[in-house]
Coordinates of C-alpha atoms and ligand atoms in Angstrom, one line a residue:
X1 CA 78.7 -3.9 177.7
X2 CA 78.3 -2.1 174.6
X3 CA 78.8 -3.6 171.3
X4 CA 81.0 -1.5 168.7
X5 CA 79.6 -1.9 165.1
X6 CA 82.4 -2.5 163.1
X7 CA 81.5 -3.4 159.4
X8 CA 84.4 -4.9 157.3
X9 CA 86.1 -3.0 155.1
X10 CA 84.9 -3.8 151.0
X11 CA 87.7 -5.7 149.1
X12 CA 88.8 -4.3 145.9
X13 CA 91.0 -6.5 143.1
X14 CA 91.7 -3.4 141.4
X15 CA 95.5 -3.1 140.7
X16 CA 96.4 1.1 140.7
X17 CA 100.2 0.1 138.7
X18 CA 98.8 -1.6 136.0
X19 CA 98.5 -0.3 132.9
X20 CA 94.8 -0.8 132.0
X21 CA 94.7 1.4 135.8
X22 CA 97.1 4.1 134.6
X23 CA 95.8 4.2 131.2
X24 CA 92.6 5.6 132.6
X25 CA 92.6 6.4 136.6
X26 CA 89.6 8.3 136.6
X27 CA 87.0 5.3 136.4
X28 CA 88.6 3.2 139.0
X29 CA 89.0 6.2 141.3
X30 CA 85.1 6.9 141.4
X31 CA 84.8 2.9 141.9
X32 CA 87.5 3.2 144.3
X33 CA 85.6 6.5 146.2
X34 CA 82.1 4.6 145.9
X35 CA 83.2 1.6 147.6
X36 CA 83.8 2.8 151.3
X37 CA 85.6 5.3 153.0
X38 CA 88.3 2.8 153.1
X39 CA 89.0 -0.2 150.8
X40 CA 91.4 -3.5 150.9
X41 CA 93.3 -3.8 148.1
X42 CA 93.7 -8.0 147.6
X43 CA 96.1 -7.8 145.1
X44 CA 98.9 -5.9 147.5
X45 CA 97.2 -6.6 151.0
X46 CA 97.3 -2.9 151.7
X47 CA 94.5 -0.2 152.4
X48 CA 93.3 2.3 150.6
X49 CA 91.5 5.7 150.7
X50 CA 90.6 8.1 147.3
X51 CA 87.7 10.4 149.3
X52 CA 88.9 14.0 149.8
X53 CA 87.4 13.8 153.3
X54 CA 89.9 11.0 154.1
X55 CA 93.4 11.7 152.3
X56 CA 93.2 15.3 153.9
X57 CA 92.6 13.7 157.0
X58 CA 95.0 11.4 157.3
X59 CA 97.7 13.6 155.5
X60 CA 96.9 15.9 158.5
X61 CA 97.1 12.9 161.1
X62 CA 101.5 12.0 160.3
X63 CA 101.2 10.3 164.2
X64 CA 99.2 7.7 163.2
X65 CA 100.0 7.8 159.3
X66 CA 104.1 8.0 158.7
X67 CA 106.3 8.7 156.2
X68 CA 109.3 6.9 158.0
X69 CA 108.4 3.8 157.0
X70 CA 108.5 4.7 153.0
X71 CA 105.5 6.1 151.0
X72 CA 105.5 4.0 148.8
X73 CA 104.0 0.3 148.7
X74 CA 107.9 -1.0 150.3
X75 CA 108.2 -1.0 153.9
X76 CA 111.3 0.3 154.8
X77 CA 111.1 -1.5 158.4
X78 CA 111.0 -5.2 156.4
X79 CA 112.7 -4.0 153.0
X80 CA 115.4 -2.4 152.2
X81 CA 114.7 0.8 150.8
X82 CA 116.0 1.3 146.7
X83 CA 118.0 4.4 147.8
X84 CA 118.8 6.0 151.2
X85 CA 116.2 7.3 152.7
X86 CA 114.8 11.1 152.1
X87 CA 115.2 13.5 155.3
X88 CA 112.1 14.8 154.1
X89 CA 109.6 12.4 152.5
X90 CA 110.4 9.5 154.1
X91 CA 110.8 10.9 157.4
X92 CA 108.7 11.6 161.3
X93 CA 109.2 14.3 163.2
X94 CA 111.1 15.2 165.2
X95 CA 114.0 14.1 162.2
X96 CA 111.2 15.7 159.7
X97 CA 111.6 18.9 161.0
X98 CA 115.0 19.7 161.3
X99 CA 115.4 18.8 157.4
X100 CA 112.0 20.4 156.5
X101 CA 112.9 23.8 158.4
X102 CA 116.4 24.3 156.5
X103 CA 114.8 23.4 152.9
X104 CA 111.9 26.1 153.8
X105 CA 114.5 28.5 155.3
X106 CA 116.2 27.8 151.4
X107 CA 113.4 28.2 149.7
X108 CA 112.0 31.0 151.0
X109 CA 108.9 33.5 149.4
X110 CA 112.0 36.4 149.0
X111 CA 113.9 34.0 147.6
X112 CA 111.5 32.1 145.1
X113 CA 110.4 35.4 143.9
X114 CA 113.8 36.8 142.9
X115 CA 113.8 33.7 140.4
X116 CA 110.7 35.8 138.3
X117 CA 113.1 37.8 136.0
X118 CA 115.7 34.6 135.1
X119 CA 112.3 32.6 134.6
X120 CA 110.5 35.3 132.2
X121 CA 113.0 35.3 129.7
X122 CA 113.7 32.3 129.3
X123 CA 109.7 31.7 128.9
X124 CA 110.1 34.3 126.2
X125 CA 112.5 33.4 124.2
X126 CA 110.8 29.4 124.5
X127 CA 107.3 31.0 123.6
X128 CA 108.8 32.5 120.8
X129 CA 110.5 29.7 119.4
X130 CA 107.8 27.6 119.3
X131 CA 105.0 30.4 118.0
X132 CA 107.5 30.9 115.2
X133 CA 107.9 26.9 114.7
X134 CA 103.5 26.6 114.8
X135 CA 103.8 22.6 115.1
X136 CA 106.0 21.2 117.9
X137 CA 106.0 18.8 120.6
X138 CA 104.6 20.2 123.8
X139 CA 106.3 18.1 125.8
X140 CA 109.7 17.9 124.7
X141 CA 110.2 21.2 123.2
X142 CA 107.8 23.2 125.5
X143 CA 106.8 21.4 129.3
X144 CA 110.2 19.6 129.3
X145 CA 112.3 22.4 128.0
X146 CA 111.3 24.7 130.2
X147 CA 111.9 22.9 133.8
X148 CA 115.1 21.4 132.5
X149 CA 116.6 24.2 131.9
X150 CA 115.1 26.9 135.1
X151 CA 115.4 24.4 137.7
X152 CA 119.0 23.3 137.2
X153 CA 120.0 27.2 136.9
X154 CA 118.2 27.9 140.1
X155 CA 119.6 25.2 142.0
X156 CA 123.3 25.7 140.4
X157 CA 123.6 22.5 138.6
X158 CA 126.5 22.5 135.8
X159 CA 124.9 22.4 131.9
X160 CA 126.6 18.7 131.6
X161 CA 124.7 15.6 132.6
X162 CA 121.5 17.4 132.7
X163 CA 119.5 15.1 130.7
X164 CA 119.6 12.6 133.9
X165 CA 117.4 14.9 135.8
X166 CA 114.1 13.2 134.3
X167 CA 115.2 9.7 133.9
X168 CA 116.3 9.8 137.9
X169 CA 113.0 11.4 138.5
X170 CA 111.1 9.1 136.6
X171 CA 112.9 6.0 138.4
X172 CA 112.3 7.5 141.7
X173 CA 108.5 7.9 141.5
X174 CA 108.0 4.6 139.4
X175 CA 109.8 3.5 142.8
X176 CA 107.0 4.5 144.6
X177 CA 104.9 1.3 143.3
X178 CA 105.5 -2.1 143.4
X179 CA 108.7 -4.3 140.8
X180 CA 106.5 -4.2 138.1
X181 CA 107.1 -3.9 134.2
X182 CA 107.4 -0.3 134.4
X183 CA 109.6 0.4 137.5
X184 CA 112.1 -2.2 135.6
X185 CA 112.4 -0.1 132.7
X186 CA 112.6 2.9 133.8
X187 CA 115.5 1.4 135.9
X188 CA 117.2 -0.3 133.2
X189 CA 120.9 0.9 133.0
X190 CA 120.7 3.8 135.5
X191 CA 123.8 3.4 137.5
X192 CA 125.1 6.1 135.9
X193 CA 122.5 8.4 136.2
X194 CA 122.3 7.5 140.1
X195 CA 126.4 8.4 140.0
X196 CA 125.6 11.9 138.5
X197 CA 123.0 12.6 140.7
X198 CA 124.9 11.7 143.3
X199 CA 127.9 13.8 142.1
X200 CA 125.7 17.2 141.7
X201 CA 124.7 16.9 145.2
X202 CA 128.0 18.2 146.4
X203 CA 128.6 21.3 147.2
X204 CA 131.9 21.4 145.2
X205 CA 129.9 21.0 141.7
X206 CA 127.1 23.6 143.0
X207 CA 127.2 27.4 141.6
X208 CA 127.8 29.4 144.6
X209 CA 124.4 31.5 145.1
X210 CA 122.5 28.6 143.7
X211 CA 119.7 26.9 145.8
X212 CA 121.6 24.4 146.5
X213 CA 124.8 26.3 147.8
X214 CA 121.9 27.6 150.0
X215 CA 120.9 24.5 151.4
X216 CA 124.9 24.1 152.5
X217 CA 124.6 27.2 154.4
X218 CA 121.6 26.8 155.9
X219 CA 122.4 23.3 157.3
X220 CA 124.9 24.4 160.4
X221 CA 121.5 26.6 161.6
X222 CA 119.7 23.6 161.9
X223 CA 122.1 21.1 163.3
X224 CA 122.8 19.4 159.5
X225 CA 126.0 18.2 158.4
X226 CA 127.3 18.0 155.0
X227 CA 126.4 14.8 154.1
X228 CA 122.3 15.6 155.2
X229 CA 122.9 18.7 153.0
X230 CA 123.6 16.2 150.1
X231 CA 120.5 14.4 150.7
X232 CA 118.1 17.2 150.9
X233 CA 120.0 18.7 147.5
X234 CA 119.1 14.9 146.1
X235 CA 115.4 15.9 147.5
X236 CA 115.3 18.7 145.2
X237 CA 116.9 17.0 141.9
X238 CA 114.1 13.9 142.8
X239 CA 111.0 16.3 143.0
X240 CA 111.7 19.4 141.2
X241 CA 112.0 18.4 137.8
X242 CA 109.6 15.2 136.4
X243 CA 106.5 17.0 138.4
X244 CA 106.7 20.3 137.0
X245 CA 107.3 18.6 133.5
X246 CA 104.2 16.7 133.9
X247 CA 102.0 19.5 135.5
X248 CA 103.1 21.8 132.5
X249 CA 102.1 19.2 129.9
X250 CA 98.9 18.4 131.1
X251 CA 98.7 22.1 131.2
X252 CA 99.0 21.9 127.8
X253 CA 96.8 19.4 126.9
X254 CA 93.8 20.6 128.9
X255 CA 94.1 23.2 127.2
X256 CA 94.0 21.9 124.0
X257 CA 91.5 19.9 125.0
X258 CA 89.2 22.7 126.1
X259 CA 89.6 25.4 123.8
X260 CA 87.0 27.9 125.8
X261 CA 89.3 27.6 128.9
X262 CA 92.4 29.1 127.0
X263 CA 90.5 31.2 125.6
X264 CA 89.5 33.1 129.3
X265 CA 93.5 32.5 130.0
X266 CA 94.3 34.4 126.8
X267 CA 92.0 37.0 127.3
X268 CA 93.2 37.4 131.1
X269 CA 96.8 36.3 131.5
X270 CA 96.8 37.0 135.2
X271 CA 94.6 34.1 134.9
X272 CA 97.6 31.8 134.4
X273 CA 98.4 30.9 138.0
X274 CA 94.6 30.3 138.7
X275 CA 94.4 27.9 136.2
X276 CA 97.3 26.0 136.4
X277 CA 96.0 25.3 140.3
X278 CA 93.0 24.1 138.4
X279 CA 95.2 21.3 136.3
X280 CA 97.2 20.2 139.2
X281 CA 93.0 19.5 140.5
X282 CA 92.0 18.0 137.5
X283 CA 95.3 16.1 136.0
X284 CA 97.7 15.9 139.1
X285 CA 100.6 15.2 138.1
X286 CA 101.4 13.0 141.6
X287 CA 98.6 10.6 141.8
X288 CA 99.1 8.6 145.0
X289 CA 101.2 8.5 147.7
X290 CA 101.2 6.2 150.7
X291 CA 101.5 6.5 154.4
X292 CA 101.8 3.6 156.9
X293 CA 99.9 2.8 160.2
X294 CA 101.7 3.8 164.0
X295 CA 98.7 2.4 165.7
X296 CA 95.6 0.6 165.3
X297 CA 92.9 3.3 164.0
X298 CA 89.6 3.2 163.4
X299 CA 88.2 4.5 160.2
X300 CA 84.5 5.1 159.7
X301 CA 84.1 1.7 161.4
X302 CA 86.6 -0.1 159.9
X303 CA 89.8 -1.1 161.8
X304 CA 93.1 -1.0 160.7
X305 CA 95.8 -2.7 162.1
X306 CA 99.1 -1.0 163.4
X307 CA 102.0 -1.4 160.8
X308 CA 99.8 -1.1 157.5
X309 CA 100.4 0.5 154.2
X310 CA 97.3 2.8 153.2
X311 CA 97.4 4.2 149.9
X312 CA 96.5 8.0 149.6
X313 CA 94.7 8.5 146.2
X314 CA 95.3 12.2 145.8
X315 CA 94.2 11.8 142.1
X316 CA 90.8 10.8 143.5
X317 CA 90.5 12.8 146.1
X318 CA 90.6 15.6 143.6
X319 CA 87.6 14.7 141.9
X320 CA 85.5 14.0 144.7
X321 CA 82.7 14.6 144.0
X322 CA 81.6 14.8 147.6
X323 CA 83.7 17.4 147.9
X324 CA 83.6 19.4 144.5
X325 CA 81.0 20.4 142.5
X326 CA 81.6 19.2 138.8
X327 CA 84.3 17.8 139.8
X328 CA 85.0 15.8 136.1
X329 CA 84.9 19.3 134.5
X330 CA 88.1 21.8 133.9
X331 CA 87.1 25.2 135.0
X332 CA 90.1 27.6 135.6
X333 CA 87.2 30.1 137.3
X334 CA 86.7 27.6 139.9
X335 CA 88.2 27.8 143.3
X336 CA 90.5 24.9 142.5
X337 CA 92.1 25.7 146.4
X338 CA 91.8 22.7 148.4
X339 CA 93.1 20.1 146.1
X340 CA 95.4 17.8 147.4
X341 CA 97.5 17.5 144.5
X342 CA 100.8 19.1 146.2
X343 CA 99.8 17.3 149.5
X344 CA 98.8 18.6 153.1
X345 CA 100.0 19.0 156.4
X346 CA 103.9 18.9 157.3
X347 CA 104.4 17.2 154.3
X348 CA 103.1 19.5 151.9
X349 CA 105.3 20.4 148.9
X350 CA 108.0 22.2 150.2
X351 CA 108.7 23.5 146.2
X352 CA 105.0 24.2 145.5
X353 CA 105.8 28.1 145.2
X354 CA 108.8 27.7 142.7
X355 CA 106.6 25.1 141.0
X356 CA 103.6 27.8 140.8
X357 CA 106.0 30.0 139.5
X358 CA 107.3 28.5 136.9
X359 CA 103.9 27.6 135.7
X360 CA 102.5 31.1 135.7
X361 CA 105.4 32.9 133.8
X362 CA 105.3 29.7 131.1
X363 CA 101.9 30.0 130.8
X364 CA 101.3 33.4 131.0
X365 CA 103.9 34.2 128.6
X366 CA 101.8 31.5 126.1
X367 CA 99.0 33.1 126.9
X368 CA 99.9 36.6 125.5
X369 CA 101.4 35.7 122.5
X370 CA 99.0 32.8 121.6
X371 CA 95.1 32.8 120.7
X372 CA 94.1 28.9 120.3
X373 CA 96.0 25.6 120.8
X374 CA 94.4 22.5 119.3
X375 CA 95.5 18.9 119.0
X376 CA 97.9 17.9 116.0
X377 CA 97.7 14.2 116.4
X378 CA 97.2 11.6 119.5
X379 CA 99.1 12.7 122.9
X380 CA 100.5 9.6 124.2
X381 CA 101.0 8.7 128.1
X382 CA 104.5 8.3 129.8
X383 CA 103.4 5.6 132.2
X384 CA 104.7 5.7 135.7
X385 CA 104.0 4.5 139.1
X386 CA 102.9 7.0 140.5
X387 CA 102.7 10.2 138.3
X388 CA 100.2 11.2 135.7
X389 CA 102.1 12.6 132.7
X390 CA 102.5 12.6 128.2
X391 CA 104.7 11.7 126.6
X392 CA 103.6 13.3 123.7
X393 CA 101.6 16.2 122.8
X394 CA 101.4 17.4 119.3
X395 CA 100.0 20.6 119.0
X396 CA 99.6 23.3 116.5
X397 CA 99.6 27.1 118.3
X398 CA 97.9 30.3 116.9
X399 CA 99.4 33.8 117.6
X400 CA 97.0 36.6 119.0
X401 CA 97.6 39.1 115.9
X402 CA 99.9 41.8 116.9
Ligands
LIG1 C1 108.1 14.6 147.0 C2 109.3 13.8 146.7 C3 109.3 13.0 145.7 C4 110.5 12.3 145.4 C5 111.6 12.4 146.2 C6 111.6 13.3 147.3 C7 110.4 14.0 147.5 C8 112.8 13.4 148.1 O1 112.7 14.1 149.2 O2 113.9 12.9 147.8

């Protein structure tokens, strides 16, 4: 007989969807990282994980950690899930794949890049607008303007009813957590948003050529029908929109914030793609996600039961410091590769290439035309669930002199 050594797991009353939490993640993640491999959370009786070593791992393990059963804190096998399920994120293989190889087919690398030219003027004209303006909001007039505008016209959605992309975004990822304060509000009245979404998902009220027109033909190839085409269209109005907003404005803001960075991204605007890979590290705009146990499994000694939700900190992982070096400081020379920030495994962001795009012509069109940002009053937070994002952000911009 041998005996296993099994220690039990430490027991955390933090609460990640409280406000004090979001206000300021980055304390309670190192308390979070210091305190095991693996930590209970009392307050939700779920698991949790915030070490690099483990998120990748289990993100890389979907057998014994699924998506089927929700990733967020519900579980879909004992609650009814707030809208029908995603064919991507909240789905197993084999269903995963079917749906994951016709959105990839979609969004292709030929295809993403032949969006460059629509996206770089429309960056131009934005960068001039507000260069000529000096004060604006970076949020609304520069990290929300942008996305709300590109992404519809990739994906074919009519001008009307556009400003229900980020509320419906914002509802779906405050979702994510538990009925708290903030999920309500940001659910408050929303039928009609739902309704629109729901409307621009089919194919009769999508540009022909559009993205997702695409995903209509694609879906025969892969044994899809109509109304799974509708769902994965829904996939890219829930993801595409509120996450590139927030990565663009913390963007902003760390730049702002360290003027020596922008400086090396003004000074080499091919720099612009390398350093937005560094804010996704450093301010990820999707902070946690969760999976939920297959199987009993072992994790450095501590057993979970099958059937159990485990929180993925992705946040936290990110600033590991047992897996980066510095990992508190914004460096757009580091190798930033590695993050977690869009995910891992068969799960991965399925729109991190359009979101990369996006990001680099924004930026990089800032980045020729302007010399310093700095703060023009307090940025304020847009709290959510589950993503890290302002809700303000003045700034005053310099021009680079002709
Ligand atoms: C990654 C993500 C977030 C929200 C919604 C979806 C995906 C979806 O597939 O609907």
């Amino acid at each position: 007989m041998s005996a296993t050594i099994t220690s039990d797991a430490p027991v955390s009353r933090l609460d990640p969807f409280s406000e004090r939490f979001l206000n300021d993640p980055y304390p309670p993640h190192r308390e979070l990282r210091d305190a095991g491999p693996v930590v209970r959370l009392e307050r939700y009786g779920i698991w949790a994980m915030a070490r690099h070593e483990q998120v990748h791992a289990a993100l890389n393990d979907p057998e014994t950690f699924r998506s089927a059963a929700g990733v967020g804190l519900a579980d879909f096998t004992k609650e009814k899930p707030f809208r029908p399920p995603s064919l991507l994120l909240e789905a197993d293989p084999p269903e995963h794949s079917r749906a994951r190889r016709t959105i990839t087919g979609v969004l292709s690398p030929k295809r993403v890049r032949s969006l460059r030219e629509a996206f770089e003027r429309e960056a131009h004209a934005l960068v001039e607008r507000v260069v000529d303006q000096g004060r604006f909001d970076a949020v609304d007039e520069f990290a929300e303007a942008f996305p709300t505008k590109v992404f519809p016209d990739a994906v074919g959605v009519p001008d009307k009813g556009r400003e229900n992309l980020m509320a419906y975004g914002n509802m779906v990822f405050n979702a994510f957590g538990p009925q708290n304060e903030i999920f309500r509000e940001s659910a408050k009245g929303q039928d009609e948003v739902r309704e629109w979404i729901a409307e621009m998902c089919l194919r009769e009220n999508l540009r022909d050529g559009g993205l997702g027109a695409d995903i209509y033909e694609h879906a025969p190839r892969h044994e899809m029908g109509p109304d799974e085409a509708a769902l994965l269209v829904r996939s890219l109005l829930s993801a595409g929109v509120d996450t590139t907003v927030h990565g663009l404005g913390n963007a902003i803001y760390c730049f702002a914030t360290h003027p020596d960075q922008w400086a090396a991204v003004h000074a080499d605007p091919s720099r612009a793609r390398a350093a937005f890979e560094e804010v996704v590290r450093f301010e990820s705009p999707v902070q946690t996600f969760f999976r939920t146990t297959t199987r009993a499994v072992e994790v450095e000694g501590v057993t979970l039961p099958e059937g159990e939700k485990v929180l993925l900190f992705l946040a936290a992982a990110n600033r590991d410091p047992r897996h980066w070096e510095e990992p508190d400081r914004f460096d757009v020379e580091r190798r930033a590769s590695g993050h977690v920030g869009f995910g891992s495994g068969i799960h991965a962001c399925v729109g991190q290439m359009l979101a990369r795009l996006e990001a680099d012509v924004l930026i990089g069109a800032l980045a020729r035309r302007v010399e310093a940002i700095e703060l023009d009053g307090e940025p304020e937070l847009k709290l959510n669930n589950t993503l890290r994002g302002l809700a303000s952000l003045p700034v005053r911009v310099h021009p680079a002199s002709a």
